[in-house]
Short mmCIF file of C-alpha atoms and ligand atoms in Angstrom, two decimals:
data_model
loop_
_atom_site.label_atom_id
_atom_site.label_comp_id
_atom_site.label_asym_id
_atom_site.label_seq_id
_atom_site.Cartn_x
_atom_site.Cartn_y
_atom_site.Cartn_z
CA MET A 1 26.02 -173.49 -118.59
CA ALA A 2 23.56 -174.53 -115.86
CA ILE A 3 22.58 -178.19 -115.90
CA TYR A 4 18.84 -178.79 -116.11
CA THR A 5 17.48 -180.95 -113.30
CA VAL A 6 14.52 -183.12 -114.26
CA LYS A 7 11.72 -182.85 -111.68
CA ALA A 8 9.26 -185.60 -110.86
CA LEU A 9 6.16 -185.29 -108.68
CA ILE A 10 4.67 -188.40 -107.07
CA THR A 11 1.11 -187.82 -105.91
CA ASP A 12 -0.01 -191.23 -104.59
CA PRO A 13 1.55 -193.74 -102.15
CA ILE A 14 4.14 -195.83 -103.96
CA ASP A 15 6.82 -198.42 -103.15
CA GLU A 16 10.09 -196.63 -102.24
CA ILE A 17 12.03 -198.42 -104.98
CA LEU A 18 10.67 -195.95 -107.56
CA ILE A 19 11.70 -192.90 -105.55
CA LYS A 20 15.14 -194.34 -104.77
CA THR A 21 15.91 -195.28 -108.38
CA LEU A 22 14.83 -191.91 -109.77
CA ARG A 23 16.94 -190.06 -107.19
CA GLU A 24 19.94 -192.24 -108.06
CA LYS A 25 19.52 -191.06 -111.65
CA GLY A 26 19.81 -187.45 -110.46
CA ILE A 27 16.12 -186.64 -110.76
CA GLN A 28 14.57 -184.31 -108.18
CA VAL A 29 11.68 -186.25 -106.70
CA ASP A 30 8.93 -184.61 -104.66
CA TYR A 31 6.74 -187.13 -102.85
CA MET A 32 3.30 -185.73 -101.98
CA PRO A 33 1.02 -188.77 -101.63
CA GLU A 34 -1.91 -186.84 -100.18
CA ILE A 35 -1.83 -183.75 -102.36
CA SER A 36 -5.20 -182.12 -103.08
CA LYS A 37 -6.39 -181.29 -106.59
CA GLU A 38 -6.06 -177.57 -105.81
CA GLU A 39 -2.45 -177.91 -104.66
CA LEU A 40 -1.67 -180.10 -107.66
CA LEU A 41 -2.99 -177.46 -110.05
CA ASN A 42 -0.82 -174.85 -108.29
CA ILE A 43 2.45 -176.76 -108.59
CA ILE A 44 2.19 -179.10 -111.58
CA GLY A 45 3.73 -176.40 -113.82
CA ASN A 46 7.12 -177.04 -112.15
CA TYR A 47 7.37 -180.70 -113.12
CA ASP A 48 8.54 -182.76 -116.11
CA ILE A 49 7.07 -185.99 -114.78
CA ILE A 50 4.04 -186.93 -112.68
CA VAL A 51 3.66 -190.38 -111.15
CA VAL A 52 0.18 -191.44 -109.97
CA ARG A 53 -1.85 -194.45 -108.92
CA SER A 54 -5.67 -194.31 -109.09
CA ARG A 55 -6.41 -191.58 -106.52
CA THR A 56 -4.97 -188.69 -108.51
CA LYS A 57 -7.02 -187.71 -111.54
CA VAL A 58 -4.78 -186.38 -114.29
CA THR A 59 -7.57 -184.44 -115.96
CA LYS A 60 -7.44 -181.94 -118.82
CA ASP A 61 -6.96 -178.96 -116.46
CA VAL A 62 -4.00 -180.66 -114.74
CA ILE A 63 -2.38 -181.41 -118.10
CA GLU A 64 -3.03 -177.84 -119.32
CA LYS A 65 -1.33 -176.40 -116.23
CA GLY A 66 1.55 -178.86 -116.59
CA LYS A 67 3.37 -176.76 -119.15
CA LYS A 68 6.62 -178.71 -118.72
CA LEU A 69 5.04 -182.17 -118.50
CA LYS A 70 6.67 -184.78 -120.71
CA ILE A 71 5.70 -188.04 -119.02
CA ILE A 72 2.71 -189.25 -117.01
CA ALA A 73 3.45 -192.52 -115.23
CA ARG A 74 0.56 -194.62 -113.91
CA ALA A 75 1.76 -197.15 -111.34
CA GLY A 76 -0.94 -199.67 -112.25
CA ILE A 77 -3.09 -200.70 -115.18
CA GLY A 78 -6.28 -198.66 -115.47
CA LEU A 79 -5.76 -195.42 -117.38
CA ASP A 80 -9.29 -194.21 -116.71
CA ASN A 81 -7.97 -191.57 -114.28
CA ILE A 82 -5.81 -190.03 -116.99
CA ASP A 83 -6.98 -187.89 -119.90
CA THR A 84 -4.90 -189.86 -122.40
CA GLU A 85 -6.37 -187.96 -125.37
CA GLU A 86 -5.24 -184.62 -123.97
CA ALA A 87 -1.83 -186.11 -123.16
CA GLU A 88 -1.45 -187.38 -126.73
CA LYS A 89 -2.49 -184.00 -128.13
CA ARG A 90 0.33 -182.40 -126.15
CA ASN A 91 2.89 -185.10 -126.96
CA ILE A 92 3.06 -186.24 -123.36
CA LYS A 93 4.06 -189.88 -123.01
CA VAL A 94 1.93 -192.11 -120.79
CA VAL A 95 3.61 -195.16 -119.24
CA TYR A 96 2.05 -197.77 -116.97
CA ALA A 97 2.55 -201.26 -115.51
CA PRO A 98 0.44 -203.82 -117.36
CA GLY A 99 0.48 -207.30 -115.82
CA ALA A 100 2.39 -206.42 -112.66
CA SER A 101 -0.59 -206.94 -110.36
CA THR A 102 -2.46 -209.62 -112.32
CA ASP A 103 -2.04 -212.46 -109.79
CA SER A 104 -3.15 -210.33 -106.84
CA ALA A 105 -6.21 -209.07 -108.72
CA VAL A 106 -7.08 -212.64 -109.78
CA GLU A 107 -6.82 -213.94 -106.20
CA LEU A 108 -9.07 -211.16 -104.90
CA THR A 109 -11.62 -211.88 -107.64
CA ILE A 110 -11.83 -215.56 -106.69
CA GLY A 111 -12.06 -214.58 -103.02
CA LEU A 112 -14.94 -212.19 -103.71
CA MET A 113 -16.76 -214.80 -105.79
CA ILE A 114 -16.58 -217.36 -103.00
CA ALA A 115 -17.43 -214.77 -100.35
CA ALA A 116 -20.56 -213.84 -102.32
CA ALA A 117 -21.65 -217.43 -102.99
CA ARG A 118 -21.19 -218.48 -99.35
CA LYS A 119 -22.43 -215.22 -97.76
CA MET A 120 -19.16 -215.15 -95.88
CA TYR A 121 -19.48 -211.50 -94.93
CA THR A 122 -22.81 -212.12 -93.16
CA SER A 123 -21.53 -215.28 -91.49
CA MET A 124 -18.34 -213.57 -90.30
CA ALA A 125 -20.27 -210.60 -88.91
CA LEU A 126 -22.58 -212.96 -87.01
CA ALA A 127 -19.65 -214.95 -85.62
CA LYS A 128 -17.97 -211.75 -84.39
CA SER A 129 -21.15 -210.80 -82.57
CA GLY A 130 -21.24 -214.23 -80.90
CA ILE A 131 -24.13 -215.61 -82.96
CA PHE A 132 -23.20 -219.03 -84.35
CA LYS A 133 -25.99 -219.53 -86.86
CA LYS A 134 -25.85 -221.53 -90.10
CA ILE A 135 -26.09 -219.37 -93.23
CA GLU A 136 -26.95 -221.18 -96.45
CA GLY A 137 -25.05 -220.29 -99.62
CA LEU A 138 -24.54 -221.60 -103.12
CA GLU A 139 -22.02 -224.16 -104.39
CA LEU A 140 -19.93 -223.02 -107.34
CA ALA A 141 -18.77 -226.38 -108.75
CA GLY A 142 -20.91 -227.24 -111.77
CA LYS A 143 -22.08 -223.65 -112.19
CA THR A 144 -21.21 -221.38 -115.14
CA ILE A 145 -19.02 -218.31 -114.88
CA GLY A 146 -19.14 -215.69 -117.62
CA ILE A 147 -16.01 -213.61 -117.93
CA VAL A 148 -16.40 -210.21 -119.55
CA GLY A 149 -12.98 -208.95 -120.69
CA PHE A 150 -10.73 -211.91 -121.38
CA GLY A 151 -7.34 -210.26 -120.95
CA ARG A 152 -4.60 -210.94 -118.40
CA ILE A 153 -6.86 -211.07 -115.32
CA GLY A 154 -9.98 -212.51 -116.95
CA THR A 155 -8.08 -215.43 -118.48
CA LYS A 156 -6.46 -216.43 -115.16
CA VAL A 157 -9.80 -216.17 -113.36
CA GLY A 158 -11.15 -218.55 -116.03
CA ILE A 159 -8.34 -221.07 -115.42
CA ILE A 160 -8.99 -221.13 -111.66
CA ALA A 161 -12.78 -221.26 -112.04
CA ASN A 162 -12.34 -224.19 -114.42
CA ALA A 163 -10.18 -225.98 -111.85
CA MET A 164 -13.00 -225.45 -109.33
CA GLY A 165 -15.34 -227.38 -111.61
CA MET A 166 -17.07 -224.37 -113.17
CA LYS A 167 -17.96 -224.07 -116.86
CA VAL A 168 -16.32 -220.98 -118.33
CA LEU A 169 -17.86 -218.63 -120.91
CA ALA A 170 -15.87 -215.65 -122.10
CA TYR A 171 -16.63 -212.46 -124.01
CA ASP A 172 -14.21 -209.80 -125.22
CA ILE A 173 -14.20 -207.18 -127.96
CA LEU A 174 -11.18 -208.97 -129.39
CA ASP A 175 -11.36 -212.37 -131.11
CA ILE A 176 -10.60 -214.72 -128.21
CA ARG A 177 -11.79 -218.03 -129.69
CA GLU A 178 -8.35 -219.66 -129.80
CA LYS A 179 -7.31 -218.31 -126.41
CA ALA A 180 -10.56 -219.49 -124.82
CA GLU A 181 -10.25 -222.97 -126.27
CA LYS A 182 -6.76 -223.33 -124.78
CA ILE A 183 -8.13 -222.97 -121.25
CA ASN A 184 -11.28 -225.02 -121.78
CA ALA A 185 -13.49 -221.93 -122.00
CA LYS A 186 -16.05 -221.07 -124.67
CA ALA A 187 -15.96 -217.71 -126.45
CA VAL A 188 -19.52 -216.39 -126.77
CA SER A 189 -21.41 -213.17 -127.47
CA LEU A 190 -22.19 -210.88 -124.54
CA GLU A 191 -25.87 -211.80 -124.90
CA GLU A 192 -25.17 -215.54 -124.71
CA LEU A 193 -22.89 -214.99 -121.71
CA LEU A 194 -25.49 -212.95 -119.83
CA LYS A 195 -28.26 -215.47 -120.49
CA ASN A 196 -26.27 -218.50 -119.36
CA SER A 197 -24.00 -217.42 -116.50
CA ASP A 198 -24.58 -218.07 -112.80
CA VAL A 199 -21.61 -215.83 -112.00
CA ILE A 200 -20.56 -212.86 -114.13
CA SER A 201 -17.07 -211.52 -113.53
CA LEU A 202 -15.99 -208.21 -115.05
CA HIS A 203 -12.41 -207.68 -116.21
CA VAL A 204 -12.60 -204.98 -118.86
CA THR A 205 -10.42 -201.95 -119.28
CA VAL A 206 -12.36 -198.69 -119.48
CA SER A 207 -11.55 -195.17 -120.68
CA LYS A 208 -12.30 -192.03 -118.68
CA ASP A 209 -15.78 -191.53 -120.16
CA ALA A 210 -16.79 -195.11 -120.77
CA LYS A 211 -20.46 -196.08 -120.91
CA PRO A 212 -21.67 -199.03 -118.77
CA ILE A 213 -21.43 -202.45 -120.40
CA ILE A 214 -23.96 -203.80 -117.88
CA ASP A 215 -27.08 -201.64 -118.02
CA TYR A 216 -30.87 -202.22 -117.75
CA PRO A 217 -31.16 -204.37 -120.94
CA GLN A 218 -28.21 -206.53 -119.87
CA PHE A 219 -29.68 -207.09 -116.37
CA GLU A 220 -32.92 -208.21 -118.04
CA LEU A 221 -31.03 -210.93 -119.91
CA MET A 222 -29.38 -212.37 -116.78
CA LYS A 223 -30.47 -215.51 -114.96
CA ASP A 224 -32.25 -215.11 -111.63
CA ASN A 225 -29.93 -215.30 -108.62
CA VAL A 226 -26.89 -214.24 -110.61
CA ILE A 227 -23.71 -213.30 -108.73
CA ILE A 228 -21.79 -210.39 -110.23
CA VAL A 229 -18.14 -209.82 -109.37
CA ASN A 230 -16.33 -206.65 -110.37
CA THR A 231 -12.64 -206.03 -109.76
CA SER A 232 -12.21 -203.92 -112.89
CA ARG A 233 -13.97 -200.56 -112.79
CA ALA A 234 -17.35 -199.60 -111.31
CA VAL A 235 -18.39 -197.64 -114.41
CA ALA A 236 -18.62 -200.92 -116.33
CA VAL A 237 -21.97 -201.27 -114.50
CA ASN A 238 -24.88 -198.82 -114.28
CA GLY A 239 -25.04 -198.54 -110.49
CA LYS A 240 -28.66 -197.31 -110.32
CA ALA A 241 -29.78 -200.24 -112.48
CA LEU A 242 -27.80 -202.60 -110.25
CA LEU A 243 -29.55 -201.23 -107.16
CA ASP A 244 -32.95 -201.87 -108.80
CA TYR A 245 -32.08 -205.47 -109.69
CA ILE A 246 -30.55 -206.13 -106.26
CA LYS A 247 -33.74 -204.85 -104.61
CA LYS A 248 -35.91 -206.93 -106.97
CA GLY A 249 -33.93 -209.98 -105.84
CA LYS A 250 -32.73 -210.89 -109.33
CA VAL A 251 -29.10 -210.34 -108.35
CA TYR A 252 -28.09 -212.75 -105.57
CA ALA A 253 -25.00 -210.72 -104.72
CA TYR A 254 -22.74 -208.01 -106.13
CA ALA A 255 -19.15 -208.40 -104.94
CA THR A 256 -16.89 -205.54 -105.89
CA ASP A 257 -13.49 -204.03 -105.26
CA VAL A 258 -14.31 -200.82 -107.12
CA PHE A 259 -16.88 -198.09 -106.60
CA TRP A 260 -18.19 -195.27 -108.77
CA ASN A 261 -16.87 -192.74 -106.29
CA GLU A 262 -14.19 -193.95 -103.91
CA PRO A 263 -15.34 -193.29 -101.22
CA PRO A 264 -19.01 -193.50 -102.27
CA LYS A 265 -20.97 -190.25 -101.91
CA GLU A 266 -24.15 -190.35 -104.02
CA GLU A 267 -27.33 -191.49 -102.27
CA TRP A 268 -27.78 -194.56 -104.51
CA GLU A 269 -24.13 -195.51 -103.97
CA LEU A 270 -24.53 -195.36 -100.20
CA GLU A 271 -27.67 -197.49 -100.46
CA LEU A 272 -25.76 -200.08 -102.48
CA LEU A 273 -22.83 -199.95 -100.09
CA LYS A 274 -25.06 -200.73 -97.12
CA HIS A 275 -27.09 -203.46 -98.83
CA GLU A 276 -26.52 -206.88 -97.21
CA ARG A 277 -26.06 -208.56 -100.60
CA VAL A 278 -23.42 -206.10 -101.75
CA ILE A 279 -19.90 -207.06 -100.70
CA VAL A 280 -17.31 -204.34 -101.01
CA THR A 281 -13.54 -204.19 -100.61
CA THR A 282 -11.66 -200.92 -100.72
CA HIS A 283 -9.91 -201.14 -104.11
CA ILE A 284 -7.29 -203.56 -102.84
CA GLY A 285 -6.94 -205.72 -105.95
CA ALA A 286 -3.33 -204.70 -106.49
CA GLN A 287 -2.63 -203.93 -102.84
CA THR A 288 -0.31 -206.76 -101.85
CA LYS A 289 3.33 -206.41 -100.92
CA GLU A 290 4.38 -208.50 -103.90
CA ALA A 291 2.21 -206.76 -106.50
CA GLN A 292 3.14 -203.26 -105.31
CA LYS A 293 6.84 -204.10 -105.58
CA ARG A 294 6.39 -205.41 -109.14
CA VAL A 295 4.22 -202.40 -110.07
CA ALA A 296 6.87 -199.98 -108.79
CA GLU A 297 9.68 -201.86 -110.56
CA MET A 298 7.84 -201.99 -113.88
CA THR A 299 6.73 -198.36 -113.65
CA THR A 300 10.32 -197.31 -112.86
CA GLN A 301 11.70 -199.28 -115.80
CA ASN A 302 9.08 -197.95 -118.23
CA LEU A 303 9.64 -194.43 -116.94
CA LEU A 304 13.42 -194.69 -117.42
CA ASN A 305 12.93 -196.08 -120.94
CA ALA A 306 10.64 -193.17 -121.81
CA MET A 307 13.11 -190.66 -120.36
CA LYS A 308 15.91 -192.16 -122.46
CA GLU A 309 13.73 -192.03 -125.55
CA LEU A 310 13.02 -188.35 -124.90
CA GLY A 311 16.68 -187.58 -124.17
CA MET A 312 15.93 -186.61 -120.58
CA ILE A 313 18.65 -188.90 -119.15
N1 NDP B 401 -9.10 -203.77 -108.45
C1 NDP B 401 -7.83 -203.50 -108.70
O1 NDP B 401 -7.08 -203.05 -107.83
C2 NDP B 401 -7.28 -203.78 -110.05
C3 NDP B 401 -8.05 -203.56 -111.15
N2 NDP B 401 -7.55 -203.81 -112.39
C4 NDP B 401 -8.44 -203.57 -113.52
O2 NDP B 401 -8.75 -204.82 -114.14
C5 NDP B 401 -9.09 -204.58 -115.49
C6 NDP B 401 -8.46 -205.66 -116.37
O3 NDP B 401 -7.05 -205.62 -116.31
P1 NDP B 401 -6.17 -206.57 -117.26
O4 NDP B 401 -6.76 -207.92 -117.31
O5 NDP B 401 -4.77 -206.41 -116.88
O6 NDP B 401 -6.43 -205.83 -118.66
P2 NDP B 401 -6.27 -206.44 -120.12
O7 NDP B 401 -6.07 -205.26 -121.02
O8 NDP B 401 -5.29 -207.54 -120.15
O9 NDP B 401 -7.72 -207.09 -120.40
C7 NDP B 401 -8.88 -206.35 -120.58
C8 NDP B 401 -9.63 -206.95 -121.76
O10 NDP B 401 -10.94 -206.37 -121.82
C9 NDP B 401 -11.20 -206.04 -123.18
N3 NDP B 401 -12.25 -205.05 -123.25
C10 NDP B 401 -12.17 -203.70 -123.18
N4 NDP B 401 -13.40 -203.16 -123.28
C11 NDP B 401 -14.27 -204.19 -123.41
C12 NDP B 401 -15.68 -204.28 -123.59
N5 NDP B 401 -16.43 -203.18 -123.64
N6 NDP B 401 -16.24 -205.49 -123.71
C13 NDP B 401 -15.47 -206.61 -123.68
N7 NDP B 401 -14.14 -206.60 -123.55
C14 NDP B 401 -13.53 -205.40 -123.40
C15 NDP B 401 -9.86 -205.56 -123.66
O11 NDP B 401 -9.81 -205.47 -125.08
P3 NDP B 401 -8.84 -204.29 -125.71
O12 NDP B 401 -7.43 -204.68 -125.33
O13 NDP B 401 -9.10 -204.33 -127.16
O14 NDP B 401 -9.28 -203.01 -125.06
C16 NDP B 401 -8.95 -206.64 -123.10
O15 NDP B 401 -8.92 -207.79 -123.91
C17 NDP B 401 -8.65 -203.14 -115.79
O16 NDP B 401 -9.79 -202.30 -115.80
C18 NDP B 401 -7.77 -202.76 -114.62
O17 NDP B 401 -7.78 -201.40 -114.37
C19 NDP B 401 -6.30 -204.30 -112.57
C20 NDP B 401 -5.49 -204.54 -111.49
C21 NDP B 401 -5.90 -204.28 -110.14
O1 3PY B 402 -3.93 -201.03 -111.64
C1 3PY B 402 -5.15 -200.81 -111.57
O2 3PY B 402 -5.88 -200.65 -112.57
C2 3PY B 402 -5.77 -200.70 -110.26
O3 3PY B 402 -6.97 -200.58 -110.15
C3 3PY B 402 -4.95 -200.70 -109.06
O4 3PY B 402 -4.47 -199.41 -108.88
#
């Protein structure tokens, strides 16, 4: 009797440890980190497993064509690029790597907050062009940060902000009163947070068709000169509303690691991207050597556990 070989397709760049471990287990691994959606749709039917990061969108049509699919592995946290409902309907397991990149994402968040407050991007650009001019910013000590989404990343951002002398407000859909108290933060409603924060930092998880948490009414509640930091997902904010409030001068700066389209393509996105008070990094929150190694290790382990559970190894 012929022995069935499990086939895994990896469609985004990933640390080699995942590929090596799967191959050692006798799994056929095809590594196509730049595959197009069209190509993916053509070949997904041959695979039992797909491993992605955030570039590949595992949408309903991909899952429908993946007749053999048993596991979708997301080497990261956000599952917004995966149609998890469709996967569940078809009994396809979804595994991911919660917590593996927390420290890197926290460090980038703090960096973006300081960069926004001190207009570092403008100052650095001037310095590079030989203009040594003083650029005035804002001091963060004594100011209030409001953290929306008080999970792994949000909580650690709160601890560091507190150590910098900031007051910390936190809002989450879960009851976080006890957790907040432990780190000298205050759990409040979203409304109270928006009204009282000098810096608002977003750390929520979102699903594939999530509605913005920060929309026109929420911008209206904010203090003037608010700094907004977003290392979670762009869709947590209504981008067109943001552009309006940036232009009106109500928002001092928007510092983000995530965009609605990556790369941006809509006209309003390009206008935001070019705005001098919008600071953008290229979705690098988890992109450190250390975090990527941990992400690959955790994804590999969770993938192997799922395969065992399904009797695939
Ligand atoms: N820029 C980057 O490269 C990276 C980005 N991320 C992103 O950061 C985000 C946070 O990650 P992490 O801290 O690990 O996630 P966690 O799940 O630990 O924390 C997210 C928290 O937000 C809560 N939440 C969800 N929706 C809302 C809402 N509408 N209002 C208030 N709270 C809400 C969640 O509650 P519940 O559990 O009930 O949903 C949870 O408590 C994710 O979106 C992730 O994708 C993470 C790593 C790197
Ligand atoms: O893990 C995540 O959610 C990220 O955004 C990094 O890929």
